[in-house]
């Protein structure tokens, strides 16, 4: 009786939407005609999605963005967390809060801010690149013209990746900083007595000890990267910008359902995306699984 409120809410807002989405994946449905217009079509929606060039293009865009924004997050967050852990004592909480602030800031606000920063004529990013291009040897940065970040197909994905990286790197810093605080100091003291330097301690003590947290952080990045929606949707619009270069799978599912009124195909795409996420999560688990005599 006491846990029934949770169970009821979970059933209404969790189990029912998932079950209805799975049921809808095997139906063709015109929402404006009511529930009675549903018609069972078997696997036709899945076949349509698997033969849809836009679906595969959106999946390719999603994978590109997930890699380009996800991998640098951890390559930067791990040494940055180690530096904060070893260099800051009294100011540690303030520094961590500054890095964590983008994660708790509204996605809409962040995307609108970067839309201004990416402005072709007056954006701060282009102004900084123009100044750097004045340095001998760096004139290739702009090619003599301002970079059109959000309108040229070749620039859209790097721009979106930069926004996603900037927003989530602080979250990973907090994760790794929490894990660093659980590593026994005795290990570092023993390594120091044996003559190990800072880099050797980081490589042979810190990184192996962070392995479980790295697995957790990478798994979150994989799941979040494949579900990317808000940042590209606001930066380049629902159609993904020029040549659909920024159209992720979640955005294409949204268009299929609410623009093309094909909720059955959109549901099938969502479950195919779920399958991709599950496979990549399993591969991540295999990659980080401890290896030894019992593995």
mmCIF file of C-alpha atoms in Angstrom:
data_model
loop_
_atom_site.group_PDB
_atom_site.id
_atom_site.type_symbol
_atom_site.label_atom_id
_atom_site.label_comp_id
_atom_site.label_asym_id
_atom_site.label_seq_id
_atom_site.Cartn_x
_atom_site.Cartn_y
_atom_site.Cartn_z
ATOM 1 C CA UNK A 1 0.000 0.000 0.000
ATOM 2 C CA UNK A 2 2.801 2.413 0.876
ATOM 3 C CA UNK A 3 4.715 1.848 -2.360
ATOM 4 C CA UNK A 4 1.590 1.813 -4.534
ATOM 5 C CA UNK A 5 1.870 5.559 -5.452
ATOM 6 C CA UNK A 6 5.270 4.898 -6.998
ATOM 7 C CA UNK A 7 4.065 1.754 -8.762
ATOM 8 C CA UNK A 8 1.001 3.549 -10.141
ATOM 9 C CA UNK A 9 3.036 6.516 -11.411
ATOM 10 C CA UNK A 10 5.665 4.201 -12.885
ATOM 11 C CA UNK A 11 2.986 2.150 -14.634
ATOM 12 C CA UNK A 12 1.262 5.231 -16.059
ATOM 13 C CA UNK A 13 4.335 7.235 -17.099
ATOM 14 C CA UNK A 14 6.840 4.422 -17.645
ATOM 15 C CA UNK A 15 5.421 1.025 -18.493
ATOM 16 C CA UNK A 16 2.381 2.209 -20.484
ATOM 17 C CA UNK A 17 4.279 4.578 -22.854
ATOM 18 C CA UNK A 18 6.910 1.908 -23.560
ATOM 19 C CA UNK A 19 4.294 -0.782 -24.125
ATOM 20 C CA UNK A 20 2.185 1.483 -26.336
ATOM 21 C CA UNK A 21 5.267 2.480 -28.351
ATOM 22 C CA UNK A 22 6.120 -1.187 -28.948
ATOM 23 C CA UNK A 23 2.512 -1.907 -29.937
ATOM 24 C CA UNK A 24 2.483 1.121 -32.223
ATOM 25 C CA UNK A 25 5.611 -0.079 -34.020
ATOM 26 C CA UNK A 26 3.517 -2.834 -35.600
ATOM 27 C CA UNK A 27 0.632 -0.538 -36.578
ATOM 28 C CA UNK A 28 -0.127 2.123 -39.125
ATOM 29 C CA UNK A 29 -1.984 5.007 -37.523
ATOM 30 C CA UNK A 30 -3.365 8.374 -38.469
ATOM 31 C CA UNK A 31 -3.628 10.180 -35.075
ATOM 32 C CA UNK A 32 -6.283 12.644 -36.250
ATOM 33 C CA UNK A 33 -8.606 9.715 -37.084
ATOM 34 C CA UNK A 34 -8.557 8.338 -33.540
ATOM 35 C CA UNK A 35 -7.426 5.018 -32.091
ATOM 36 C CA UNK A 36 -9.938 3.110 -34.217
ATOM 37 C CA UNK A 37 -7.895 3.914 -37.336
ATOM 38 C CA UNK A 38 -4.994 1.706 -36.219
ATOM 39 C CA UNK A 39 -4.192 -1.135 -38.587
ATOM 40 C CA UNK A 40 -1.799 -4.001 -37.935
ATOM 41 C CA UNK A 41 1.008 -4.108 -40.534
ATOM 42 C CA UNK A 42 3.431 -6.546 -38.932
ATOM 43 C CA UNK A 43 7.091 -5.750 -39.606
ATOM 44 C CA UNK A 44 6.432 -3.238 -42.389
ATOM 45 C CA UNK A 45 7.425 -0.263 -40.223
ATOM 46 C CA UNK A 46 10.754 -1.893 -39.353
ATOM 47 C CA UNK A 47 11.351 -2.794 -43.005
ATOM 48 C CA UNK A 48 10.571 0.786 -44.014
ATOM 49 C CA UNK A 49 13.006 2.169 -41.430
ATOM 50 C CA UNK A 50 15.788 -0.221 -42.443
ATOM 51 C CA UNK A 51 15.400 0.765 -46.111
ATOM 52 C CA UNK A 52 15.029 4.478 -45.424
ATOM 53 C CA UNK A 53 18.128 6.414 -46.535
ATOM 54 C CA UNK A 54 17.326 9.301 -44.214
ATOM 55 C CA UNK A 55 17.168 6.968 -41.230
ATOM 56 C CA UNK A 56 20.652 5.634 -41.987
ATOM 57 C CA UNK A 57 21.958 9.123 -42.634
ATOM 58 C CA UNK A 58 20.557 10.299 -39.303
ATOM 59 C CA UNK A 59 22.147 7.291 -37.603
ATOM 60 C CA UNK A 60 25.474 8.112 -39.268
ATOM 61 C CA UNK A 61 25.207 11.733 -38.106
ATOM 62 C CA UNK A 62 24.366 10.557 -34.593
ATOM 63 C CA UNK A 63 27.351 8.215 -34.452
ATOM 64 C CA UNK A 64 29.679 10.958 -35.743
ATOM 65 C CA UNK A 65 28.432 13.431 -33.153
ATOM 66 C CA UNK A 66 28.572 10.862 -30.345
ATOM 67 C CA UNK A 67 32.214 10.038 -31.100
ATOM 68 C CA UNK A 68 33.351 13.603 -31.795
ATOM 69 C CA UNK A 69 31.773 14.975 -28.619
ATOM 70 C CA UNK A 70 32.010 11.931 -26.342
ATOM 71 C CA UNK A 71 35.620 10.794 -26.698
ATOM 72 C CA UNK A 72 37.163 14.252 -26.010
ATOM 73 C CA UNK A 73 34.964 14.607 -22.924
ATOM 74 C CA UNK A 74 36.785 11.768 -21.186
ATOM 75 C CA UNK A 75 40.223 12.539 -22.613
ATOM 76 C CA UNK A 76 39.935 16.024 -21.095
ATOM 77 C CA UNK A 77 37.900 15.206 -17.966
ATOM 78 C CA UNK A 78 40.248 12.544 -16.555
ATOM 79 C CA UNK A 79 43.488 14.597 -16.460
ATOM 80 C CA UNK A 80 41.516 17.725 -15.520
ATOM 81 C CA UNK A 81 39.912 15.948 -12.568
ATOM 82 C CA UNK A 82 43.333 14.635 -11.516
ATOM 83 C CA UNK A 83 44.799 18.138 -11.721
ATOM 84 C CA UNK A 84 41.964 19.604 -9.612
ATOM 85 C CA UNK A 85 42.263 16.758 -7.110
ATOM 86 C CA UNK A 86 45.991 17.213 -6.616
ATOM 87 C CA UNK A 87 46.320 20.993 -6.984
ATOM 88 C CA UNK A 88 43.260 22.494 -5.290
ATOM 89 C CA UNK A 89 42.373 22.134 -1.641
ATOM 90 C CA UNK A 90 40.362 25.054 -0.295
ATOM 91 C CA UNK A 91 39.044 26.215 -3.688
ATOM 92 C CA UNK A 92 38.202 22.740 -4.996
ATOM 93 C CA UNK A 93 34.426 23.034 -4.545
ATOM 94 C CA UNK A 94 34.305 26.390 -6.322
ATOM 95 C CA UNK A 95 36.362 25.128 -9.255
ATOM 96 C CA UNK A 96 34.245 21.983 -9.579
ATOM 97 C CA UNK A 97 31.062 24.062 -9.393
ATOM 98 C CA UNK A 98 32.289 26.260 -12.245
ATOM 99 C CA UNK A 99 32.921 23.232 -14.460
ATOM 100 C CA UNK A 100 29.599 21.637 -13.474
ATOM 101 C CA UNK A 101 27.554 24.783 -14.167
ATOM 102 C CA UNK A 102 27.043 24.136 -17.929
ATOM 103 C CA UNK A 103 25.488 20.745 -17.164
ATOM 104 C CA UNK A 104 22.717 22.220 -15.001
ATOM 105 C CA UNK A 105 22.111 25.198 -17.291
ATOM 106 C CA UNK A 106 19.119 25.122 -19.632
ATOM 107 C CA UNK A 107 19.883 23.441 -22.942
ATOM 108 C CA UNK A 108 17.853 26.092 -24.750
ATOM 109 C CA UNK A 109 19.862 28.891 -23.143
ATOM 110 C CA UNK A 110 23.158 27.191 -23.982
ATOM 111 C CA UNK A 111 22.167 26.565 -27.600
ATOM 112 C CA UNK A 112 20.974 30.135 -28.064
ATOM 113 C CA UNK A 113 24.212 31.433 -26.571
ATOM 114 C CA UNK A 114 26.295 29.319 -28.956
ATOM 115 C CA UNK A 115 24.123 30.402 -31.887
ATOM 116 C CA UNK A 116 25.364 33.913 -31.140
ATOM 117 C CA UNK A 117 28.956 32.761 -30.651
ATOM 118 C CA UNK A 118 28.847 30.911 -33.995
ATOM 119 C CA UNK A 119 27.513 33.946 -35.872
ATOM 120 C CA UNK A 120 29.349 34.309 -39.182
ATOM 121 C CA UNK A 121 29.934 38.062 -39.100
ATOM 122 C CA UNK A 122 29.871 39.049 -35.425
ATOM 123 C CA UNK A 123 30.377 35.800 -33.512
ATOM 124 C CA UNK A 124 33.082 35.727 -30.874
ATOM 125 C CA UNK A 125 34.464 32.408 -32.170
ATOM 126 C CA UNK A 126 35.118 33.834 -35.639
ATOM 127 C CA UNK A 127 36.613 36.988 -34.149
ATOM 128 C CA UNK A 128 39.037 34.890 -32.087
ATOM 129 C CA UNK A 129 39.943 32.768 -35.131
ATOM 130 C CA UNK A 130 40.537 35.924 -37.150
ATOM 131 C CA UNK A 131 42.964 37.194 -34.507
ATOM 132 C CA UNK A 132 44.758 33.844 -34.358
ATOM 133 C CA UNK A 133 45.005 33.823 -38.153
ATOM 134 C CA UNK A 134 47.185 36.929 -37.916
ATOM 135 C CA UNK A 135 49.901 34.850 -36.237
ATOM 136 C CA UNK A 136 52.440 33.622 -38.810
ATOM 137 C CA UNK A 137 51.732 30.028 -39.731
ATOM 138 C CA UNK A 138 48.119 30.066 -38.529
ATOM 139 C CA UNK A 139 46.563 31.840 -41.491
ATOM 140 C CA UNK A 140 44.982 28.518 -42.557
ATOM 141 C CA UNK A 141 42.488 28.692 -39.662
ATOM 142 C CA UNK A 142 39.943 30.812 -41.511
ATOM 143 C CA UNK A 143 41.138 30.764 -45.114
ATOM 144 C CA UNK A 144 40.709 34.519 -45.241
ATOM 145 C CA UNK A 145 36.933 34.342 -44.738
ATOM 146 C CA UNK A 146 34.707 34.025 -41.640
ATOM 147 C CA UNK A 147 33.650 30.437 -40.986
ATOM 148 C CA UNK A 148 29.953 29.796 -41.647
ATOM 149 C CA UNK A 149 29.449 27.372 -38.789
ATOM 150 C CA UNK A 150 25.711 26.702 -38.906
ATOM 151 C CA UNK A 151 24.924 26.960 -42.620
ATOM 152 C CA UNK A 152 27.671 24.978 -44.349
ATOM 153 C CA UNK A 153 27.245 21.208 -44.205
ATOM 154 C CA UNK A 154 30.901 20.477 -43.399
ATOM 155 C CA UNK A 155 30.869 22.806 -40.369
ATOM 156 C CA UNK A 156 27.563 21.855 -38.747
ATOM 157 C CA UNK A 157 28.635 18.630 -37.039
ATOM 158 C CA UNK A 158 31.881 20.080 -35.566
ATOM 159 C CA UNK A 159 29.893 23.038 -34.206
ATOM 160 C CA UNK A 160 27.300 20.795 -32.554
ATOM 161 C CA UNK A 161 30.031 18.525 -31.165
ATOM 162 C CA UNK A 162 31.737 21.510 -29.575
ATOM 163 C CA UNK A 163 28.522 22.538 -27.820
ATOM 164 C CA UNK A 164 27.859 19.004 -26.520
ATOM 165 C CA UNK A 165 31.476 18.626 -25.376
ATOM 166 C CA UNK A 166 31.402 21.975 -23.549
ATOM 167 C CA UNK A 167 28.169 21.102 -21.790
ATOM 168 C CA UNK A 168 29.035 17.617 -20.534
ATOM 169 C CA UNK A 169 32.777 17.704 -19.852
ATOM 170 C CA UNK A 170 32.133 19.227 -16.407
ATOM 171 C CA UNK A 171 29.753 16.419 -15.501
ATOM 172 C CA UNK A 172 32.470 13.865 -16.249
ATOM 173 C CA UNK A 173 34.977 15.889 -14.246
ATOM 174 C CA UNK A 174 32.699 15.568 -11.215
ATOM 175 C CA UNK A 175 32.365 11.815 -11.771
ATOM 176 C CA UNK A 176 36.116 11.254 -11.973
ATOM 177 C CA UNK A 177 36.838 13.601 -9.092
ATOM 178 C CA UNK A 178 34.481 11.572 -6.896
ATOM 179 C CA UNK A 179 36.268 8.379 -7.934
ATOM 180 C CA UNK A 180 39.703 9.902 -7.279
ATOM 181 C CA UNK A 181 38.746 10.631 -3.690
ATOM 182 C CA UNK A 182 38.168 6.894 -3.079
ATOM 183 C CA UNK A 183 41.720 5.859 -4.103
ATOM 184 C CA UNK A 184 43.777 5.083 -0.966
ATOM 185 C CA UNK A 185 46.561 7.603 -0.378
ATOM 186 C CA UNK A 186 48.795 4.762 0.764
ATOM 187 C CA UNK A 187 49.217 3.698 -2.858
ATOM 188 C CA UNK A 188 50.630 7.076 -3.836
ATOM 189 C CA UNK A 189 52.848 7.235 -0.743
ATOM 190 C CA UNK A 190 54.283 3.793 -1.496
ATOM 191 C CA UNK A 191 54.828 4.738 -5.138
ATOM 192 C CA UNK A 192 56.588 7.958 -4.091
ATOM 193 C CA UNK A 193 58.912 6.005 -1.801
ATOM 194 C CA UNK A 194 59.706 3.681 -4.716
ATOM 195 C CA UNK A 195 60.684 6.701 -6.839
ATOM 196 C CA UNK A 196 57.612 6.929 -9.083
ATOM 197 C CA UNK A 197 56.949 10.368 -10.546
ATOM 198 C CA UNK A 198 53.602 12.126 -10.976
ATOM 199 C CA UNK A 199 53.074 10.765 -14.476
ATOM 200 C CA UNK A 200 53.937 7.200 -13.440
ATOM 201 C CA UNK A 201 51.552 7.432 -10.491
ATOM 202 C CA UNK A 202 48.818 8.720 -12.778
ATOM 203 C CA UNK A 203 49.392 5.999 -15.372
ATOM 204 C CA UNK A 204 49.868 2.974 -13.104
ATOM 205 C CA UNK A 205 47.682 3.887 -10.106
ATOM 206 C CA UNK A 206 45.088 6.487 -11.041
ATOM 207 C CA UNK A 207 43.934 5.170 -14.410
ATOM 208 C CA UNK A 208 43.527 1.509 -13.336
ATOM 209 C CA UNK A 209 41.653 2.651 -10.221
ATOM 210 C CA UNK A 210 39.346 4.805 -12.361
ATOM 211 C CA UNK A 211 38.411 1.927 -14.660
ATOM 212 C CA UNK A 212 34.934 1.294 -13.124
ATOM 213 C CA UNK A 213 34.079 5.003 -13.256
ATOM 214 C CA UNK A 214 35.406 5.284 -16.812
ATOM 215 C CA UNK A 215 33.092 2.426 -17.777
ATOM 216 C CA UNK A 216 30.169 4.206 -16.117
ATOM 217 C CA UNK A 217 30.992 7.555 -17.735
ATOM 218 C CA UNK A 218 31.532 6.077 -21.207
ATOM 219 C CA UNK A 219 28.249 4.166 -20.952
ATOM 220 C CA UNK A 220 26.398 7.383 -20.110
ATOM 221 C CA UNK A 221 28.118 9.124 -23.033
ATOM 222 C CA UNK A 222 27.110 6.344 -25.430
ATOM 223 C CA UNK A 223 23.478 6.423 -24.323
ATOM 224 C CA UNK A 224 23.297 10.220 -24.252
ATOM 225 C CA UNK A 225 25.141 10.626 -27.556
ATOM 226 C CA UNK A 226 22.803 8.301 -29.439
ATOM 227 C CA UNK A 227 19.772 10.118 -27.998
ATOM 228 C CA UNK A 228 21.076 13.599 -28.895
ATOM 229 C CA UNK A 229 18.221 15.954 -29.730
ATOM 230 C CA UNK A 230 18.060 19.363 -28.042
ATOM 231 C CA UNK A 231 21.348 20.950 -29.104
ATOM 232 C CA UNK A 232 21.135 20.243 -32.862
ATOM 233 C CA UNK A 233 17.384 20.879 -32.889
ATOM 234 C CA UNK A 234 17.866 24.417 -31.573
ATOM 235 C CA UNK A 235 21.113 25.216 -33.401
ATOM 236 C CA UNK A 236 20.145 24.121 -36.929
ATOM 237 C CA UNK A 237 16.395 23.443 -36.790
ATOM 238 C CA UNK A 238 14.247 20.321 -37.002
ATOM 239 C CA UNK A 239 15.462 19.445 -40.505
ATOM 240 C CA UNK A 240 19.102 19.247 -39.434
ATOM 241 C CA UNK A 241 20.417 22.231 -41.368
ATOM 242 C CA UNK A 242 22.081 22.144 -44.784
ATOM 243 C CA UNK A 243 21.963 18.677 -46.364
ATOM 244 C CA UNK A 244 20.535 17.348 -43.077
ATOM 245 C CA UNK A 245 24.107 17.334 -41.732
ATOM 246 C CA UNK A 246 22.949 17.882 -38.153
ATOM 247 C CA UNK A 247 19.861 15.669 -38.216
ATOM 248 C CA UNK A 248 20.193 13.037 -35.505
ATOM 249 C CA UNK A 249 18.092 9.887 -35.247
ATOM 250 C CA UNK A 250 16.011 11.376 -32.434
ATOM 251 C CA UNK A 251 15.300 14.434 -34.607
ATOM 252 C CA UNK A 252 14.300 12.256 -37.569
ATOM 253 C CA UNK A 253 11.996 10.235 -35.323
ATOM 254 C CA UNK A 254 10.393 13.499 -34.216
ATOM 255 C CA UNK A 255 9.910 14.607 -37.828
ATOM 256 C CA UNK A 256 8.521 11.220 -38.847
ATOM 257 C CA UNK A 257 5.940 11.325 -36.080
ATOM 258 C CA UNK A 258 4.908 14.983 -35.902
ATOM 259 C CA UNK A 259 5.718 16.269 -39.395
ATOM 260 C CA UNK A 260 4.972 13.211 -41.539
ATOM 261 C CA UNK A 261 2.263 11.865 -39.142
ATOM 262 C CA UNK A 262 3.742 8.360 -39.309
ATOM 263 C CA UNK A 263 3.779 7.335 -35.665
ATOM 264 C CA UNK A 264 4.183 3.649 -36.507
ATOM 265 C CA UNK A 265 7.438 4.177 -38.405
ATOM 266 C CA UNK A 266 8.692 6.579 -35.729
ATOM 267 C CA UNK A 267 8.034 3.964 -33.030
ATOM 268 C CA UNK A 268 9.840 1.320 -35.090
ATOM 269 C CA UNK A 269 12.819 3.673 -35.442
ATOM 270 C CA UNK A 270 12.840 4.267 -31.695
ATOM 271 C CA UNK A 271 13.083 0.540 -31.011
ATOM 272 C CA UNK A 272 15.800 0.112 -33.623
ATOM 273 C CA UNK A 273 17.694 2.924 -31.916
ATOM 274 C CA UNK A 274 17.153 1.124 -28.601
ATOM 275 C CA UNK A 275 18.704 -1.989 -30.151
ATOM 276 C CA UNK A 276 21.755 0.007 -31.320
ATOM 277 C CA UNK A 277 22.143 1.530 -27.848
ATOM 278 C CA UNK A 278 21.876 -1.916 -26.235
ATOM 279 C CA UNK A 279 24.515 -3.395 -28.562
ATOM 280 C CA UNK A 280 26.951 -0.510 -28.039
ATOM 281 C CA UNK A 281 26.408 -0.680 -24.271
ATOM 282 C CA UNK A 282 27.186 -4.403 -24.373
ATOM 283 C CA UNK A 283 30.341 -3.734 -26.408
ATOM 284 C CA UNK A 284 31.360 -1.064 -23.904
ATOM 285 C CA UNK A 285 30.865 -3.579 -21.101
ATOM 286 C CA UNK A 286 33.037 -6.091 -22.947
ATOM 287 C CA UNK A 287 35.741 -3.479 -23.521
ATOM 288 C CA UNK A 288 35.932 -2.542 -19.833
ATOM 289 C CA UNK A 289 35.411 -6.043 -18.434
ATOM 290 C CA UNK A 290 38.273 -7.009 -16.108
ATOM 291 C CA UNK A 291 40.704 -9.366 -17.801
ATOM 292 C CA UNK A 292 42.454 -12.082 -15.891
ATOM 293 C CA UNK A 293 42.521 -15.805 -15.254
ATOM 294 C CA UNK A 294 38.791 -15.835 -14.381
ATOM 295 C CA UNK A 295 37.695 -13.555 -17.294
#
